[in-house]
Amino acid sequence: SAGAPKPLPSSGPKSLREMPHPLATSSSEEMGPALTPSPDLLLPRSIADKDLSLPNGTPVDTSSPASSSSLLNRLQLDDDLDGETRDLFVTVDDPKKHVCTMETYITYRVTTKTTRAEFDLPEYSVRRRYQDFDWLRNKLEESQPTHLIPPLPEKFVVKGVVDRFSEEFVETRRKALDKFLKRITDHPVLSFNEHFNVFLTAKDLNVYKKQGMALLSKVGESVKYVTGGYKLRSRPLEFAAIGEYLDTFSLKLGTIDRIAQRIIKEQLEYLVELREYGPVYSTWGGLEIELSEPLEGVSACIGNCCTALEELGEDMTDDFLPVLREYILYSESMKNVLKKRDQVQAEYEAKLEAVALKKEDRPKVPTDVEKCQDRAECFNADLKADMERWQNNKRQDFRQLLMGMADKNIQYYEKCLTAWESIIPLLQDKPETK
Amino acid sequence: RAVESQSEGQCAPVDSLWRRYSEFELLRNYLSVTYPHIVVPPLPEKRADFVWHKLSADNMDPDFVERRRIGLENFLLRVASHPVLCEDKIFYSFLTQEGGWKEMVSETGFQLKADSRLKALNATFRVKNPDKRFTELKHYSDELQSVISHLLRVRARVADRLYGVYKVHGNYGRVFSEWSAIEKEMGDGLQSAGHHMDVYAASIDDILEEEEHYADQLKEYLFYAEALRAVCRKHELMQYDLEMAAQDLTSKKQQCEELATGTVRTFSLKGMTSKLFGQETTEQREAKIKVLEEQIQEGEEQLKSKNLEGRDFVKSAWADIERFKEQKNHDLKEALISYAVMQISMCKKGIQVWTNAKECFSKM
């Protein structure tokens, strides 16, 4: 109908983002009679900011949340979520060990707080194990192949070398899993994914996993970009650039990983020597009378430096290296998405060419070629948007990571400085004349 | 051999002249023999020892030569500031007389006074009644030598490892630079942080060079331990001499008595042979007694003077040892303080560099 759109039912002042997304397929009571935005209102994003009047000339009231321009604003798919308008919060914490007859494993508590209509309740608390996260990631890759899916921490650990149940390992993993879910939460498309929803809410995820195909929703999800064997003629410049960037990027990260590991190793060897060095001063102190206090002091001081160095090594191992490795995994999965994109484009171009070679007696391009074109264009758009987002997040993540590394080193030197400064008065102390 | 060092005279007509390391050694040997009750300052090491891998063990290395020069200067200062040694004429000539000094030293004939090598090094002779303080002191000097050697060895390994840690950070400089080339907004921050990593890596050279001075201070006392032991051994030697002389006197007195009274109290080969081959005539016996009595008198005088010598030695040696102890406590305390100051400086530099890097990262 071309009449004035009915104002959206509202149960009180709410922030814009709390209003259900008009294009969401869930059936919330708040929606009332099915509201289908008329074609007139499906305006391209760039116009949404300007002053508007409705097709029948009525000026648009932009003040109340229920007005049409707010509807337009909500049609913007590319929204930047800042802290105030965020409507979904997810945390991973509270690791617990489960000992069963068949196996021992760790579960983590996943807490969700939300006002989104896609969720029945405002709060959820479920327990998930690594397998479940892995399942989620696979489902996301399947159902959102045009998007960049964040990486998970490494799945396999060499049993003899790493203790899967040590506090440090579990904590490192927890942080990585938390980051994984937060990245999905921040993504405007992935965060609305149905599998993600179930992951956050289902009491028993295994039941859902078994149901498998039965719960796949209607639109778009079963689109499997099953392409194969098409050769790409030319890659668009920007995607070629992304590919090259990712190659160099992951190379450099690999180098940094090796350097960081080498530093940790060298510091460990330094620590070994220091651990022998300190006690010799103590031995000497036992030999002397007047010098025993100063010598003991130096010995204790070196001991403090040893502790500080140990802490630095642990911090770098637990906090720095895993994030670095995460980004290397991220780059790898992103390169795979780029390959898929190439495949989609190649398929489209191949089919287009096949049609062009046939005698042109049809005015319109056949629908399946049109579908290919859509697919290719959607893919490019999604990927481009995700890349921009990724670049920005990457910059922030590395800024934080490297500042953290610098901080840890500063703290190490400050601890040592305190130790040595505190010993100066002890060394300068004049003993009482006997 | 090339000339290795230069010494400066103090209040001397000739201001400076050239001396070889071997001449320093000669001087020290002379002083050790001439003043056995003094803890004679040691020379710096002849060959580079306790080196960590970056330092060369090459004696011609300019850094080593410079450190040895400082060590030799220090030796002369020590001697010059010693209340007894500074008066020595040979020392004075060493500083002032260019030619003929070596001849002057040999003219003193000090080599003859030197205890025979065998006696001096033989630690297994048993002294019955040494002064307990010297026994303890010898034990202390052994322990001191052992602990300082250990300390210097581990310190060298610590320096080695620390060097490695700092230098690896230099690799960050290179990779950050390479990485910054593909970044837009992050590029500048990465690049400038990389520069600070290079600064960090380079800073270790000066830090460890400074630490070598601390090591040299410890080395001096490592070698001082040897000088201390020498004084203790001298006492032992004198005491042993004394005990041997006393023992000899006692046995001679006994012999005399036996000859006079005709009783044989102890078994002796002479006694046996005289029993087997007949006794001596009275004249022979009386001649022997006379000789013995002369020897006994000599022996008693010698014993007296040896006793006196011994007591004098103990007194003057212990005085110098007390002086040495105070010097040692003062010097080592100073060395520890300067070491702590070096560590503090190193920490501050570290904080500075990482703070700079952090700021660069914050601008990413």
CSV table of C-alpha atoms in Angstrom, one decimal, chain B residues 145-333:
chain,number,residue,atom,x,y,z
B,145,GLN,CA,89.8,-17.5,46.1
B,146,SER,CA,87.3,-20.3,45.4
B,147,VAL,CA,84.2,-18.1,45.8
B,148,ILE,CA,85.5,-15.2,43.7
B,149,SER,CA,86.6,-17.6,40.9
B,150,HIS,CA,83.1,-19.1,40.9
B,151,LEU,CA,81.5,-15.6,40.9
B,152,LEU,CA,83.7,-14.4,38.0
B,153,ARG,CA,82.9,-17.6,36.0
B,154,VAL,CA,79.2,-17.3,36.4
B,155,ARG,CA,79.2,-13.6,35.8
B,156,ALA,CA,80.9,-14.2,32.5
B,157,ARG,CA,78.1,-16.6,31.5
B,158,VAL,CA,75.5,-14.2,32.7
B,159,ALA,CA,77.0,-11.5,30.5
B,160,ASP,CA,77.1,-13.9,27.6
B,161,ARG,CA,73.4,-14.7,27.9
B,162,LEU,CA,72.4,-11.1,28.5
B,163,TYR,CA,74.2,-10.1,25.3
B,164,GLY,CA,72.2,-12.7,23.4
B,165,VAL,CA,68.8,-11.4,24.8
B,166,TYR,CA,69.5,-7.8,23.8
B,167,LYS,CA,70.9,-8.6,20.4
B,168,VAL,CA,67.9,-10.7,19.3
B,169,HIS,CA,65.7,-7.7,19.9
B,170,GLY,CA,67.5,-6.1,17.0
B,171,ASN,CA,65.6,-8.5,14.7
B,172,TYR,CA,62.3,-6.8,15.7
B,173,GLY,CA,63.8,-3.6,14.2
B,174,ARG,CA,64.1,-5.2,10.9
B,175,VAL,CA,60.8,-7.0,10.7
B,176,PHE,CA,58.8,-4.0,12.0
B,177,SER,CA,60.4,-2.0,9.2
B,178,GLU,CA,59.4,-4.6,6.6
B,179,TRP,CA,55.9,-4.9,8.0
B,180,SER,CA,55.4,-1.1,8.1
B,181,ALA,CA,55.9,-1.0,4.4
B,182,ILE,CA,52.6,-2.8,3.7
B,183,GLU,CA,50.6,-0.9,6.3
B,184,LYS,CA,48.8,2.4,6.0
B,185,GLU,CA,47.8,3.8,9.4
B,186,MET,CA,50.0,1.4,11.4
B,187,GLY,CA,53.1,2.0,9.4
B,188,ASP,CA,54.7,5.0,11.1
B,189,GLY,CA,54.2,3.7,14.6
B,190,LEU,CA,55.7,0.3,13.6
B,191,GLN,CA,58.7,1.9,11.9
B,192,SER,CA,59.6,4.2,14.7
B,193,ALA,CA,59.2,1.4,17.3
B,194,GLY,CA,61.5,-0.7,15.3
B,195,HIS,CA,64.2,2.0,15.6
B,196,HIS,CA,63.9,1.9,19.3
B,197,MET,CA,64.4,-1.9,19.2
B,198,ASP,CA,67.7,-1.3,17.4
B,199,VAL,CA,68.7,1.2,20.0
B,200,TYR,CA,67.9,-1.4,22.7
B,201,ALA,CA,70.0,-4.0,21.0
B,202,ALA,CA,72.9,-1.7,20.6
B,203,SER,CA,72.9,-0.5,24.2
B,204,ILE,CA,74.2,-3.8,25.6
B,205,ASP,CA,77.8,-3.2,24.4
B,206,ASP,CA,78.4,-0.2,26.6
B,207,ILE,CA,76.6,-1.8,29.5
B,208,LEU,CA,78.8,-4.9,29.5
B,209,GLU,CA,82.0,-2.9,28.9
B,210,GLU,CA,81.3,-1.0,32.1
B,211,GLU,CA,80.7,-4.3,33.9
B,212,GLU,CA,84.2,-5.4,33.0
B,213,HIS,CA,85.5,-2.8,35.5
B,214,TYR,CA,83.5,-4.4,38.2
B,215,ALA,CA,84.9,-7.8,37.2
B,216,ASP,CA,88.5,-6.3,37.4
B,217,GLN,CA,87.8,-5.1,40.9
B,218,LEU,CA,86.8,-8.6,41.9
B,219,LYS,CA,89.8,-10.0,40.2
B,220,GLU,CA,92.1,-7.8,42.2
B,221,TYR,CA,90.9,-9.4,45.4
B,222,LEU,CA,91.0,-12.8,43.8
B,223,PHE,CA,94.7,-12.3,43.4
B,224,TYR,CA,95.0,-10.6,46.8
B,225,ALA,CA,93.8,-13.9,48.3
B,226,GLU,CA,97.0,-15.4,46.9
B,227,ALA,CA,99.1,-12.7,48.6
B,228,LEU,CA,97.3,-13.4,51.8
B,229,ARG,CA,98.0,-17.1,51.6
B,230,ALA,CA,101.7,-16.3,51.0
B,231,VAL,CA,101.9,-14.5,54.3
B,232,CYS,CA,100.3,-17.3,56.1
B,233,ARG,CA,102.6,-19.8,54.5
B,234,LYS,CA,105.6,-17.7,55.5
B,235,HIS,CA,104.4,-17.9,59.0
B,236,GLU,CA,104.0,-21.7,58.7
B,237,LEU,CA,107.4,-21.9,57.3
B,238,MET,CA,109.0,-19.9,60.1
B,239,GLN,CA,107.0,-21.9,62.6
B,240,TYR,CA,108.1,-25.1,61.0
B,241,ASP,CA,111.7,-24.0,61.0
B,242,LEU,CA,111.4,-23.0,64.6
B,243,GLU,CA,109.9,-26.4,65.6
B,244,MET,CA,112.5,-28.3,63.6
B,245,ALA,CA,115.2,-26.2,65.3
B,246,ALA,CA,113.7,-26.9,68.7
B,247,GLN,CA,113.4,-30.5,67.9
B,248,ASP,CA,117.0,-30.7,66.7
B,249,LEU,CA,118.2,-28.9,69.9
B,250,THR,CA,116.2,-31.3,72.1
B,251,SER,CA,117.7,-34.3,70.3
B,252,LYS,CA,121.2,-32.9,70.6
B,253,LYS,CA,120.8,-32.3,74.3
B,254,GLN,CA,119.5,-35.8,74.7
B,255,GLN,CA,122.5,-37.2,72.8
B,256,CYS,CA,124.8,-35.1,75.0
B,257,GLU,CA,123.2,-36.4,78.1
B,258,GLU,CA,123.4,-40.0,76.9
B,259,LEU,CA,127.0,-39.7,76.1
B,260,ALA,CA,127.7,-38.1,79.4
B,261,THR,CA,125.9,-40.6,81.5
B,262,GLY,CA,126.4,-43.5,79.3
B,263,THR,CA,122.9,-44.5,79.3
B,264,VAL,CA,121.0,-45.1,76.2
B,265,ARG,CA,117.5,-44.0,76.5
B,266,THR,CA,116.5,-44.2,73.0
B,267,PHE,CA,117.4,-46.5,70.3
B,268,SER,CA,119.9,-45.2,67.9
B,269,LEU,CA,121.9,-46.7,65.2
B,270,LYS,CA,125.1,-45.4,66.7
B,271,GLY,CA,124.2,-47.0,69.9
B,272,MET,CA,123.7,-50.3,68.2
B,273,THR,CA,126.9,-50.1,66.2
B,274,SER,CA,128.9,-49.1,69.3
B,275,LYS,CA,127.5,-52.1,71.0
B,276,LEU,CA,128.3,-54.4,68.1
B,277,PHE,CA,131.7,-53.0,67.3
B,278,GLY,CA,132.8,-51.9,70.7
B,279,GLN,CA,132.5,-48.7,72.6
B,280,GLU,CA,134.4,-45.5,71.9
B,281,THR,CA,137.3,-44.4,73.9
B,282,THR,CA,136.8,-41.8,76.6
B,283,GLU,CA,138.7,-39.2,74.5
B,284,GLN,CA,136.4,-39.8,71.5
B,285,ARG,CA,133.4,-39.5,73.7
B,286,GLU,CA,134.5,-36.3,75.4
B,287,ALA,CA,135.4,-34.8,72.0
B,288,LYS,CA,131.9,-35.6,70.8
B,289,ILE,CA,130.4,-34.1,74.0
B,290,LYS,CA,132.3,-30.9,73.4
B,291,VAL,CA,131.1,-30.6,69.8
B,292,LEU,CA,127.6,-31.2,70.9
B,293,GLU,CA,127.8,-28.7,73.7
B,294,GLU,CA,129.0,-26.1,71.2
B,295,GLN,CA,126.2,-27.0,68.8
B,296,ILE,CA,123.7,-26.9,71.7
B,297,GLN,CA,124.8,-23.4,72.6
B,298,GLU,CA,124.6,-22.2,69.0
B,299,GLY,CA,121.3,-23.9,68.7
B,300,GLU,CA,119.9,-22.2,71.8
B,301,GLU,CA,120.9,-18.8,70.5
B,302,GLN,CA,119.5,-19.6,67.1
B,303,LEU,CA,116.3,-20.8,68.7
B,304,LYS,CA,116.1,-17.6,70.7
B,305,SER,CA,116.5,-15.4,67.7
B,306,LYS,CA,114.1,-17.6,65.6
B,307,ASN,CA,111.5,-17.3,68.4
B,308,LEU,CA,112.0,-13.5,68.4
B,309,GLU,CA,111.8,-13.4,64.6
B,310,GLY,CA,108.7,-15.5,64.7
B,311,ARG,CA,107.0,-13.3,67.2
B,312,ASP,CA,108.0,-10.1,65.4
B,313,PHE,CA,106.7,-11.6,62.2
B,314,VAL,CA,103.4,-12.5,63.7
B,315,LYS,CA,103.0,-9.0,65.2
B,316,SER,CA,103.9,-7.0,62.1
B,317,ALA,CA,102.1,-9.4,59.7
B,318,TRP,CA,99.0,-9.3,61.8
B,319,ALA,CA,99.1,-5.5,61.8
B,320,ASP,CA,99.2,-5.4,58.0
B,321,ILE,CA,96.5,-8.0,57.8
B,322,GLU,CA,94.2,-5.8,59.8
B,323,ARG,CA,95.1,-2.9,57.5
B,324,PHE,CA,94.4,-5.2,54.6
B,325,LYS,CA,91.0,-6.3,56.0
B,326,GLU,CA,89.8,-2.7,56.3
B,327,GLN,CA,91.0,-1.9,52.8
B,328,LYS,CA,89.3,-5.0,51.5
B,329,ASN,CA,86.0,-4.3,53.2
B,330,HIS,CA,86.0,-0.7,52.0
B,331,ASP,CA,87.0,-1.6,48.4
B,332,LEU,CA,84.5,-4.4,48.0
B,333,LYS,CA,81.7,-2.3,49.4
